[in-house]
Coordinates of C-alpha atoms in Angstrom, one line a residue:
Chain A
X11 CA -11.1 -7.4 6.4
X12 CA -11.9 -11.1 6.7
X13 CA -9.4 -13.8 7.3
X14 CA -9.3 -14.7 4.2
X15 CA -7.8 -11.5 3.4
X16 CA -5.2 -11.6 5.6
X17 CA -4.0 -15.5 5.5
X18 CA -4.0 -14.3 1.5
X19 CA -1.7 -11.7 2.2
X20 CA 0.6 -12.5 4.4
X21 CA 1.0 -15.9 2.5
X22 CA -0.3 -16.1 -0.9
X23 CA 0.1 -19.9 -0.6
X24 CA -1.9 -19.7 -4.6
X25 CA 0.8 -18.1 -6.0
X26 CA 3.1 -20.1 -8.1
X27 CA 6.7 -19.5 -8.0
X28 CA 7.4 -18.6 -11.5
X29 CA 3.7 -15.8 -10.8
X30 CA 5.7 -14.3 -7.9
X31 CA 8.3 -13.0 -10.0
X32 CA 6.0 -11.7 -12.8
X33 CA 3.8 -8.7 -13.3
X34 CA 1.3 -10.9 -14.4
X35 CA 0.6 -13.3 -11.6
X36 CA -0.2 -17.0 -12.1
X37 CA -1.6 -19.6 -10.4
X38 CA -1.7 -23.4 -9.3
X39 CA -4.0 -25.0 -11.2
X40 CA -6.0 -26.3 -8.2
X41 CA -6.7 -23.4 -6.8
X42 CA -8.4 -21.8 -10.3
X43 CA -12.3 -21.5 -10.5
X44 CA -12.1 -19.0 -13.4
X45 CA -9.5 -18.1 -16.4
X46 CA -9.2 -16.1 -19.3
X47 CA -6.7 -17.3 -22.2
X48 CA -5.9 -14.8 -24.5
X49 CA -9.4 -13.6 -24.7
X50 CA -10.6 -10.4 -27.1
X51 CA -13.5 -8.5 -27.5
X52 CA -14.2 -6.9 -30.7
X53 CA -17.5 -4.3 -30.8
X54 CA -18.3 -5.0 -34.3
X55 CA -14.7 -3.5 -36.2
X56 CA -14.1 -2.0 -33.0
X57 CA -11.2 -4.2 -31.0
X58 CA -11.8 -3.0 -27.4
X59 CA -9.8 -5.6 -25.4
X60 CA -6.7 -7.7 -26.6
X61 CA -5.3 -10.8 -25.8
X62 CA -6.3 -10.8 -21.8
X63 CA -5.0 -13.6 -19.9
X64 CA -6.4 -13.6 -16.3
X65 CA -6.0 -16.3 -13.6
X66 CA -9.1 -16.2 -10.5
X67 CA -8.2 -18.1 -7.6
X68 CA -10.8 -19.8 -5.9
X69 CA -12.8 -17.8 -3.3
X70 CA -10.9 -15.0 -3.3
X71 CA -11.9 -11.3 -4.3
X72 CA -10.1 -9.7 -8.0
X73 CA -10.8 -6.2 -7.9
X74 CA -10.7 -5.0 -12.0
X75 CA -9.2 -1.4 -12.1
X76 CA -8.3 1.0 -14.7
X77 CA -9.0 4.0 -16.6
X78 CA -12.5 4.3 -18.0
X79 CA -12.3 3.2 -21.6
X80 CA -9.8 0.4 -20.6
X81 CA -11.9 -2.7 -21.1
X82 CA -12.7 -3.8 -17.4
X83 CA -16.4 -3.8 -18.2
X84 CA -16.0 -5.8 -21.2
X85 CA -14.0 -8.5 -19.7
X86 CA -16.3 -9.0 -16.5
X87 CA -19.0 -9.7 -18.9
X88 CA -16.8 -12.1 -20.8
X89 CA -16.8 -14.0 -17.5
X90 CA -20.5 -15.8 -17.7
X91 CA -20.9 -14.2 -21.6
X92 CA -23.1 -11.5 -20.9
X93 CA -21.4 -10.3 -24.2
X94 CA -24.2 -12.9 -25.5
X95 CA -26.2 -10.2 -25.3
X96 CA -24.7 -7.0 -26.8
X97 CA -25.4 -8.3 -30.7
X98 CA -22.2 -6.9 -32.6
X99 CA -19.5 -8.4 -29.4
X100 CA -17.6 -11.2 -30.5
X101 CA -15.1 -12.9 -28.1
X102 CA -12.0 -14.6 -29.0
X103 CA -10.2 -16.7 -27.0
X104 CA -11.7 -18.6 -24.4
X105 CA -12.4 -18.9 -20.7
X106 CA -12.4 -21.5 -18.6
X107 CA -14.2 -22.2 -15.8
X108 CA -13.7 -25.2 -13.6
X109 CA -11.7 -26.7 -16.3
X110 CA -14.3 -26.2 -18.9
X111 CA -14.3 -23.8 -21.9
X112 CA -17.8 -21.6 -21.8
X113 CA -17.4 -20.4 -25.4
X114 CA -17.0 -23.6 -26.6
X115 CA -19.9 -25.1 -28.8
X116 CA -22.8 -26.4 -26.6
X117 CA -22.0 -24.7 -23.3
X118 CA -25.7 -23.4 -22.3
X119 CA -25.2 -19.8 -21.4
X120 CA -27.7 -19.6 -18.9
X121 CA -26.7 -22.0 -17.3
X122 CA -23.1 -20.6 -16.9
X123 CA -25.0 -17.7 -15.7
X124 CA -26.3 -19.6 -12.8
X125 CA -22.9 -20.6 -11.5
X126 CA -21.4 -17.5 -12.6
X127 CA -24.0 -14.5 -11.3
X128 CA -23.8 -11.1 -12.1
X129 CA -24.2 -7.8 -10.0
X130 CA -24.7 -4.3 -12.1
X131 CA -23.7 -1.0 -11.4
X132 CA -27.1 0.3 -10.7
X133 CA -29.6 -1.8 -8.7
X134 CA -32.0 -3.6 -11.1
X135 CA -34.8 -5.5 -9.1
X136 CA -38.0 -7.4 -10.7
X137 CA -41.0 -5.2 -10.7
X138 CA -41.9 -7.7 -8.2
X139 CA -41.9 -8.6 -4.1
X140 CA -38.6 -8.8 -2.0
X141 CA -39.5 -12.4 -2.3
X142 CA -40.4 -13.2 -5.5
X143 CA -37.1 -11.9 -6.7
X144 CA -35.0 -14.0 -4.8
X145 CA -36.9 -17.2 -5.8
X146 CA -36.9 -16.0 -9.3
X147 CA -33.8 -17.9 -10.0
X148 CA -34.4 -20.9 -8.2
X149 CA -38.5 -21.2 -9.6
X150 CA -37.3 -20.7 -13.5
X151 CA -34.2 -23.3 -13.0
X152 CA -36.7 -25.9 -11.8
X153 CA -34.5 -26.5 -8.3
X154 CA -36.1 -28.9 -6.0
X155 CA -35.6 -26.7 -3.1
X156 CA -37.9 -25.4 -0.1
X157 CA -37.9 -21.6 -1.1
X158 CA -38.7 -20.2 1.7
X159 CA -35.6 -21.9 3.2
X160 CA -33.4 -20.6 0.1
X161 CA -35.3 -17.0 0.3
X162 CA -34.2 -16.6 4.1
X163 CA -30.5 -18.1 3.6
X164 CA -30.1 -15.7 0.5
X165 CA -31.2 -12.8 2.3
X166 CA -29.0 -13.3 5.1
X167 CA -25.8 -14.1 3.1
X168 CA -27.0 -10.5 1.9
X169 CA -27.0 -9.3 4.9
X170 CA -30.8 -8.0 4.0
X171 CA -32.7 -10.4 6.1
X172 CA -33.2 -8.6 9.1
X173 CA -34.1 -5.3 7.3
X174 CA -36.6 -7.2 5.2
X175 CA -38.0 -10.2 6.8
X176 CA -41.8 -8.6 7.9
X177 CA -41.8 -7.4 4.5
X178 CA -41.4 -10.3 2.1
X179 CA -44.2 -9.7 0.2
X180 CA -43.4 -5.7 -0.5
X181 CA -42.7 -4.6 -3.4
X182 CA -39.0 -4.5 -4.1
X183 CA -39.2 -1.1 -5.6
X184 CA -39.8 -0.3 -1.9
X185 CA -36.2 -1.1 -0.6
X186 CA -33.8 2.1 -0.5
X187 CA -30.9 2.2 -3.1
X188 CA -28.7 0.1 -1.1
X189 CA -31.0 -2.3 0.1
X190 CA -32.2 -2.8 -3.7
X191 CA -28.5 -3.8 -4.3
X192 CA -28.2 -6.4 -1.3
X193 CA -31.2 -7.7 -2.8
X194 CA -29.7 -8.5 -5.9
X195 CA -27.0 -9.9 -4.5
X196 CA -29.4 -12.1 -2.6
X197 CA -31.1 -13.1 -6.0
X198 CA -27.5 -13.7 -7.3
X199 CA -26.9 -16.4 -4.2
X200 CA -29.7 -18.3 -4.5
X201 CA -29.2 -20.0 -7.1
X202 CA -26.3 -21.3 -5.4
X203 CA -23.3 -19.9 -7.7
X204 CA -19.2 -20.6 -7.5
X205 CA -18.4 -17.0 -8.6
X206 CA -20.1 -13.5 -8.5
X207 CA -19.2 -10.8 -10.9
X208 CA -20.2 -7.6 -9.6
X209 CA -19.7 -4.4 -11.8
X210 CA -19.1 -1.1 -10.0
X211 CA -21.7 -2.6 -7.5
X212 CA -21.7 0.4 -5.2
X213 CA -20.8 3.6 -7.3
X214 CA -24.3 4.3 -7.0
X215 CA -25.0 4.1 -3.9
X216 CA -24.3 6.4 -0.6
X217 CA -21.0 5.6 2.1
X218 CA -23.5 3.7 4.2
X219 CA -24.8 1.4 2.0
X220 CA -21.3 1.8 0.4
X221 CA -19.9 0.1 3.5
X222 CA -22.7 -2.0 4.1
X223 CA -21.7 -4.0 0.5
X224 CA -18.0 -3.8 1.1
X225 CA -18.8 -5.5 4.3
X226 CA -21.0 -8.1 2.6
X227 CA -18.2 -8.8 0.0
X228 CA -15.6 -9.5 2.3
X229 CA -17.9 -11.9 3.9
X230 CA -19.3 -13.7 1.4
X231 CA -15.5 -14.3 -0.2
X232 CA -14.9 -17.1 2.4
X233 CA -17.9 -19.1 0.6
X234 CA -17.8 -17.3 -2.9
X235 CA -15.3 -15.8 -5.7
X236 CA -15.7 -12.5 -6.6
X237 CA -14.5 -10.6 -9.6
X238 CA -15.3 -6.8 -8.9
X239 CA -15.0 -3.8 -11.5
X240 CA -14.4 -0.6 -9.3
X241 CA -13.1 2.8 -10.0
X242 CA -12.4 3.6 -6.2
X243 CA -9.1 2.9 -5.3
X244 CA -9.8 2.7 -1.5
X245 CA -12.3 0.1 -2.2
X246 CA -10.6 -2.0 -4.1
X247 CA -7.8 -1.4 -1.7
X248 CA -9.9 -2.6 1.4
X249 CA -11.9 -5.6 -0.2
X250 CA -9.9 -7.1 -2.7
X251 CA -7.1 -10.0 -2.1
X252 CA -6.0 -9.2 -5.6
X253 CA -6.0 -6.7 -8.3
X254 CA -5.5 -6.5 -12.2
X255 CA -5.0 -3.3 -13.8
X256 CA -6.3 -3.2 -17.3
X257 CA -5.2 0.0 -19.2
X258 CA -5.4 1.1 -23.1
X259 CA -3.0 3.0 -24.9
X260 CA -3.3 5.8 -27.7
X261 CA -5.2 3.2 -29.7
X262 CA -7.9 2.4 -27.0
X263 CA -8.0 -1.0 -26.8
X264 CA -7.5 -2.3 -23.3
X265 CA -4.7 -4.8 -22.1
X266 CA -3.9 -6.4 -18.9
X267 CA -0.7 -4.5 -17.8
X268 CA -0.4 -5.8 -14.1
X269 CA -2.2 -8.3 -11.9
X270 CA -1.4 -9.3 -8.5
X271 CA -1.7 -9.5 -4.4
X272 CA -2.9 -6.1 -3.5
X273 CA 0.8 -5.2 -1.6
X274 CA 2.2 -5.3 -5.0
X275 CA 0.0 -3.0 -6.8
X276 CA -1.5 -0.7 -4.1
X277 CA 2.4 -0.6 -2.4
X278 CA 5.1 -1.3 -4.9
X279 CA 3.6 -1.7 -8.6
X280 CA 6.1 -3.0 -11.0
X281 CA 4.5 -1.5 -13.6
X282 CA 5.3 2.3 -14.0
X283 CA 1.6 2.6 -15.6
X284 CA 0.2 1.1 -12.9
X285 CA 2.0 3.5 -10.4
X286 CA 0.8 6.4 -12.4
X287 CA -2.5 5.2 -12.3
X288 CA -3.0 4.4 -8.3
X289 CA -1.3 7.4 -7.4
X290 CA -4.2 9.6 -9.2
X291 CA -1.7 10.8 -11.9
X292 CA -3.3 8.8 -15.0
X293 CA -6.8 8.3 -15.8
Chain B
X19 CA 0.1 16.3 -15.0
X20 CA -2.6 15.4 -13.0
X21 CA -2.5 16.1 -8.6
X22 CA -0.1 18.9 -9.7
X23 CA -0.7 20.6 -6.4
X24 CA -0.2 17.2 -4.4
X25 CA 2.9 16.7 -6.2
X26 CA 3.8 20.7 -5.4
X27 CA 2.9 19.4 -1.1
X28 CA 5.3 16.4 -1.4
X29 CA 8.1 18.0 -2.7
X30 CA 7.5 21.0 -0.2
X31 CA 7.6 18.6 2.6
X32 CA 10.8 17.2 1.1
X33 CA 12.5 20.4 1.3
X34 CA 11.2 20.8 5.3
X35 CA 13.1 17.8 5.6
X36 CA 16.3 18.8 4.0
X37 CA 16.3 22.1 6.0
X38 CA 16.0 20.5 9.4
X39 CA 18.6 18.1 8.3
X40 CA 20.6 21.3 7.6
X41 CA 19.5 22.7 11.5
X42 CA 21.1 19.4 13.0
X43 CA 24.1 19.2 11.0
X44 CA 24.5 22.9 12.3
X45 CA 23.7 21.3 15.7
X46 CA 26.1 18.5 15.5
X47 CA 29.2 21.3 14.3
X48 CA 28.8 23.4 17.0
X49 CA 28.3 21.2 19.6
X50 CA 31.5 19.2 18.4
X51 CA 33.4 22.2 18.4
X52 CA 32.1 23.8 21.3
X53 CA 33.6 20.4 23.1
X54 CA 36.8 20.4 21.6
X55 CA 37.3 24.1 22.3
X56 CA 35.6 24.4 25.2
X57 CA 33.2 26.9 24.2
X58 CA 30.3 27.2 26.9
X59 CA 28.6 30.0 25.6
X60 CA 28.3 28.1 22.1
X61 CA 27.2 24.9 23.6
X62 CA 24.3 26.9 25.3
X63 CA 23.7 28.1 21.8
X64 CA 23.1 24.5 20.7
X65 CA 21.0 23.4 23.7
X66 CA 18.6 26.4 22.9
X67 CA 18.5 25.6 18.9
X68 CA 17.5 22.0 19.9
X69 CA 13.9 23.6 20.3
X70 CA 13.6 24.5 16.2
X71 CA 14.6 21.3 15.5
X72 CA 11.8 20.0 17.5
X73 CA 9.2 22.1 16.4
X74 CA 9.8 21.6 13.0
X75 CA 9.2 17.7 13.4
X76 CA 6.2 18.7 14.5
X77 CA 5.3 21.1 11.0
X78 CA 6.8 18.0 9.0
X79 CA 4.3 15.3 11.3
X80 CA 1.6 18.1 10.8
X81 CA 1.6 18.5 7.0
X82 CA 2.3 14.7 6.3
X83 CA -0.7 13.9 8.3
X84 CA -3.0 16.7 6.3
X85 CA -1.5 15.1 3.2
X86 CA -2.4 11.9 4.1
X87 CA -6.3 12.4 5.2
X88 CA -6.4 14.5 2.1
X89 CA -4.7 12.7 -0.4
X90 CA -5.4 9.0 0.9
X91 CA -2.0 8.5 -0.7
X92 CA -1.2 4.9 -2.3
X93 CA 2.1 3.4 -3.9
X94 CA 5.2 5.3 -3.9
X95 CA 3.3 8.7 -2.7
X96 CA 2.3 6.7 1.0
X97 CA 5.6 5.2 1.2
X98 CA 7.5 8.9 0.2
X99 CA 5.0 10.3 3.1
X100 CA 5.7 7.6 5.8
X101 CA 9.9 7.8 5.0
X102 CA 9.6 11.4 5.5
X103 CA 8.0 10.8 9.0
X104 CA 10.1 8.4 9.8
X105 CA 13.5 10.6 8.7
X106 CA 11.9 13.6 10.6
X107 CA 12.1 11.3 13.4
X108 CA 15.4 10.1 13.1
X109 CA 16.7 13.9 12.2
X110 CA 15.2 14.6 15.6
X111 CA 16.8 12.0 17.3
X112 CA 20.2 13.3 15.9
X113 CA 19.4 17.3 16.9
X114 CA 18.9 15.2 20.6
X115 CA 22.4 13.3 20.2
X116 CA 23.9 17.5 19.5
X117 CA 21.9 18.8 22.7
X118 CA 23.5 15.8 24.6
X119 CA 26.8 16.5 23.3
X120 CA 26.4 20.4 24.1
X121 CA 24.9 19.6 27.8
X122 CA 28.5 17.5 28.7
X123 CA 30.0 20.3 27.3
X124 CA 28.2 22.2 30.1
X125 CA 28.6 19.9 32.9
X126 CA 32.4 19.8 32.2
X127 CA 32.3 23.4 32.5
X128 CA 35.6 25.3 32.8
X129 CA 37.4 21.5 33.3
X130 CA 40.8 21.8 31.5
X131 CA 40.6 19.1 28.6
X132 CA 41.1 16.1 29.4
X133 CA 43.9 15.7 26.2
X134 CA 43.7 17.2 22.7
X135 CA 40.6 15.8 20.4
X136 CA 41.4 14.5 17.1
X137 CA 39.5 11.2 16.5
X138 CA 35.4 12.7 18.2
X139 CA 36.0 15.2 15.6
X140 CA 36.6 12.8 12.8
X141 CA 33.8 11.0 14.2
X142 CA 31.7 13.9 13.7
X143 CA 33.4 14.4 10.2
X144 CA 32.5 11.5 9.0
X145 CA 28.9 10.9 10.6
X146 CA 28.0 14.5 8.9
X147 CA 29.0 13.2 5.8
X148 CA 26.9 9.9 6.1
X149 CA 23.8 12.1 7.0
X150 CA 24.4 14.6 3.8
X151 CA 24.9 11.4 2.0
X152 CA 21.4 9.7 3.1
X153 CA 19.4 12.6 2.6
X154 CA 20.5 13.4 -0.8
X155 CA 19.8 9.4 -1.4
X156 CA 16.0 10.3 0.1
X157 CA 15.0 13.1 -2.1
X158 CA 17.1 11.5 -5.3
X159 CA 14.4 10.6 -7.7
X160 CA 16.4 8.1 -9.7
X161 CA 16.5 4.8 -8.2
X162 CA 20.4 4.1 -9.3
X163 CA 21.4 7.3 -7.8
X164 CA 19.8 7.0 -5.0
X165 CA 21.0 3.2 -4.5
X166 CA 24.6 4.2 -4.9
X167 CA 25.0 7.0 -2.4
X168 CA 22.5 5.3 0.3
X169 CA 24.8 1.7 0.3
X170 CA 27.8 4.4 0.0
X171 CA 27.0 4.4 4.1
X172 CA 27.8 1.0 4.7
X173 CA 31.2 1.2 5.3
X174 CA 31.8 4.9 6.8
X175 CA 29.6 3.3 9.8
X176 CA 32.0 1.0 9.9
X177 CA 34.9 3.4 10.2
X178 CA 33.1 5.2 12.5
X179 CA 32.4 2.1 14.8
X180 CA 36.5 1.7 14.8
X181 CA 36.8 5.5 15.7
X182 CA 34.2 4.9 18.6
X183 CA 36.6 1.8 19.3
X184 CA 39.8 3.5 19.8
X185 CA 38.3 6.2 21.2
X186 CA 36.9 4.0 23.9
X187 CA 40.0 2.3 24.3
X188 CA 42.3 5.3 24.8
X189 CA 39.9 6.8 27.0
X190 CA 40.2 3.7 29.3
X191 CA 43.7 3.8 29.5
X192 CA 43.2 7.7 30.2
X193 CA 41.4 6.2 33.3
X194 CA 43.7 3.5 34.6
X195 CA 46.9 6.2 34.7
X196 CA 45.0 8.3 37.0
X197 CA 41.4 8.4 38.8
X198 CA 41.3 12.1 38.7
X199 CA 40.7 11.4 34.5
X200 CA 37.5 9.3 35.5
X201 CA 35.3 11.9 35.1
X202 CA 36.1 13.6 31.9
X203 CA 36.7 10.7 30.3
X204 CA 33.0 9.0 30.8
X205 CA 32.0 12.4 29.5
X206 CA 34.0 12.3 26.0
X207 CA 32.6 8.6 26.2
X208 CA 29.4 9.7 25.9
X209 CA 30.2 12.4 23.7
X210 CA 31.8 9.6 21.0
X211 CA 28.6 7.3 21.8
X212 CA 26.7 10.2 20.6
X213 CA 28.3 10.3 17.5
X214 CA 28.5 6.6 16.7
X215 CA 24.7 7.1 17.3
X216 CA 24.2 9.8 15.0
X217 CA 26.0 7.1 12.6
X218 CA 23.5 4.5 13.0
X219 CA 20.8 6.8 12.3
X220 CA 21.9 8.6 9.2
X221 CA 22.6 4.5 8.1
X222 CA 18.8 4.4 9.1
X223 CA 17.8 7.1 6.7
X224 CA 19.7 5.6 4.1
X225 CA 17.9 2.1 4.4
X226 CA 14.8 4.4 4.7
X227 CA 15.9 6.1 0.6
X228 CA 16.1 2.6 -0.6
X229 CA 12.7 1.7 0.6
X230 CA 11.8 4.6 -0.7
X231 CA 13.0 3.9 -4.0
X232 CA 12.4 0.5 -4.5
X233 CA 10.1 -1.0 -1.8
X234 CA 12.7 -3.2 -0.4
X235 CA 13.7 -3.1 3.0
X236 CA 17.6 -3.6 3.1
X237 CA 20.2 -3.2 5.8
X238 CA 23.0 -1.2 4.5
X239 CA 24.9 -2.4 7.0
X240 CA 25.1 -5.4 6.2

């Protein structure tokens, strides 16, 4: 675990007074880089997540958990409006990030993207070299950078560098699973971003590179935010400083139930859903 | 219900742990009485039981340990797992508090009794009843319940502590009328310090329910 695990643990210093006390916890306002008020998510008639609010402390790691069905995919992707892209998703609701609302009229979404980057479940590389992918970002944002310089720091953030650095010019279709996903991550850093949202970012991959990324998050959280959908408990357990659970009931549609320091919801949940859930006995 | 045969392993190792609490209580009776009626052959007995006791520590540290690497147990499941360790521990502790009670027994041997013994049996009363007490609080499933009968311990260690008091003090004056009483008396010291002991650990086990139950470490003793 990194310090910043443990200092956030042993003394949540983030957490207001009035969030200790709740199930759902809150907050100071300085130490937010990301929130959701009362945001929902309707696909087309369909209302998939209700009235989520959601507080993300500044360089910390949220691990999303919950059932599958229970919205955790659909609120990541509210977090830089990926939901831009799935035509019959509209979001209600609104999310702030660094004080500003990205649904509101005007916000550029791809610049949100920039500052907000996004990790998928499977590895999706260009169809292009280790290289060319991680200047991707920086090339089509027009950054006045040196790449090479931004190429290098990238991969080694990723933890890729020294795996990949007499190879630059391969193809990235060359990489193994896991590499594939460090380089994504790389092409998610270069462009410099406050938070990274990373969706089941290692349920495809073997323990080794399983390791190797839950390595790489808890060291890029001391620079970085990350938000994290996972559906292993362990992992969540071992890289996150916070969880949320997010659970739907008979009706399917997905609500925050509980959201705090891992010791509450891993140890003593207040929620008896959320025990049932980390315990294996729901979901 | 999902992990129906986890759920089936945790209550089985709650019920290890209720029948080696029944194997020291045993201990603890016999021991007690083989003291107050100088009973040698039954103090032996208790000596020789002390071995089941520890072996089946060992069974309940075996199985909670195969749980554990097979279940990667979180929430209340880890803590129920780590309390029962921890109370197989302490029950352990308590069948070693018996086998020191029985072994004075022996070294006193044939010894006339130093006087009659009325309050190390109440002792022993009452300490039995504080450990019955905190492990039905540890396998009580509602958190009330449980509550209740675990803080129910508070003040019987207290009465206890008094006992061990007067004991102590009556056993000193035993000593200043005569020199010759020296020896006996240190050994029904012990005996009593044994029980005040076995006290303080079924208070433990208690403490241990309400974590259990709650995730809140509390001194019941307080």
């Amino acid at each position: 675990m990194t310090q910043a695990n443990v200092s956030s643990i042993t003394d949540p210093v983030a957490i207001t007074e009035a969030g200790r006390k709740e199930n759902i916890t809150t907050f100071n306002d300085k130490d937010l880089v990301l929130e959701a008020r009362d945001v929902s998510v309707n696909y087309g008639e369909k209302l998939a997540i209700e009235n989520v609010s959601i507080q993300i402390p500044r360089n910390s790691v949220i691990a999303l958990i919950g059932p599958s069905g229970c919205g955790k995919s659909t609120l990541i992707r509210c977090f830089n409006r990926m939901n831009d892209l799935i035509p019959s998703a509209t979001v209600t609701g609104e999310i702030i990030y660094n004080g500003t609302n990205i649904y509101a009229p005007g916000q550029d979404a791809t610049e949100i993207r920039f500052n907000i980057g996004m990790v998928f479940q499977r590895p999706n590389p260009f169809p292009k070299s280790i290289y060319d992918n991680v200047a991707f970002g920086p090339r089509i944002n027009g950054m006045n950078v040196d790449l090479d310089e931004v190429v290098e720091r990238s991969l080694r953030r990723a933890a890729l560098w020294d795996e990949v650095k007499d190879r630059l010019k391969d193809n990235a279709f060359s990489l193994s699973g896991g590499q594939q996903q460090r380089l994504c991550i790389a092409r998610a850093l270069a462009v410099d971003p406050d938070v990274v949202l990373m969706d089941e970012p290692a349920s495809a991959l073997d323990p080794i590179s399983t390791q190797a990324i839950e390595d790489l998050i808890s060291e890029l959280s001391s620079s970085y935010t990350i938000v994290i959908v996972t559906h292993n408990m362990q992992q969540a357990n071992r890289i996150a400083d916070y969880a949320a659970v997010l659970m739907a009931g008979e009706e399917r549609i997905g609500r925050l139930i509980e959201y705090g320091p891992n010791s509450q919801i891993f140890d003593t949940p207040r929620d008896r859903r959320t025990e049932a859930y980390v315990t294996g006995r729901i979901g | 219900m999902a992990r129906a045969e986890f759920d089936r392993d945790l209550s089985q190792l709650e019920a290890e742990i209720i029948l080696m609490g029944g194997l020291v209580e045993s201990a603890i009776i016999g021991a007690v009485e083989a003291l107050s009626h100088r009973d040698l052959a039954k103090s032996t007995r208790v000596v020789e039981q002390d071995d089941r006791i520890d072996r089946k520590e060992s069974e309940v540290e075996a199985a909670a340990i195969e749980l554990i690497r097979r279940e990667a147990p979180i929430a209340s499941d880890l803590r129920r797992i780590m309390a029962t360790l921890f109370v197989a521990s302490e029950l352990e502790r308590i069948g070693d508090y018996a086998e020191g009670i029985a072994k004075i027994s022996l070294t006193m041997g044939t010894e006339p009794p130093l006087k009659e013994l009325i309050d190390i049996p109440r002792m022993a009363d009452i300490a039995l009843d504080m450990l019955k007490k905190s492990l039905e609080a540890f396998v009580e499933k509602d958190r009330k319940v449980a509550m209740t009968l675990a803080r129910s311990l508070g003040p019987a260690d207290d009465e206890v502590d008094v006992l061990y008091d007067t004991v102590q003090n009556d056993l000193i004056e035993l000593m200043k009328v005569s020199p010759t009483n020296i020896e006996r008396a240190t050994y029904l010291l012990w005996a009593a310090h044994n029980l005040e002991r076995v006290a303080d650990r079924a208070t433990n086990i208690a403490e241990r329910a309400i974590y259990l139950v709650s995730g809140e470490s509390v001194n019941v003793g307080a």
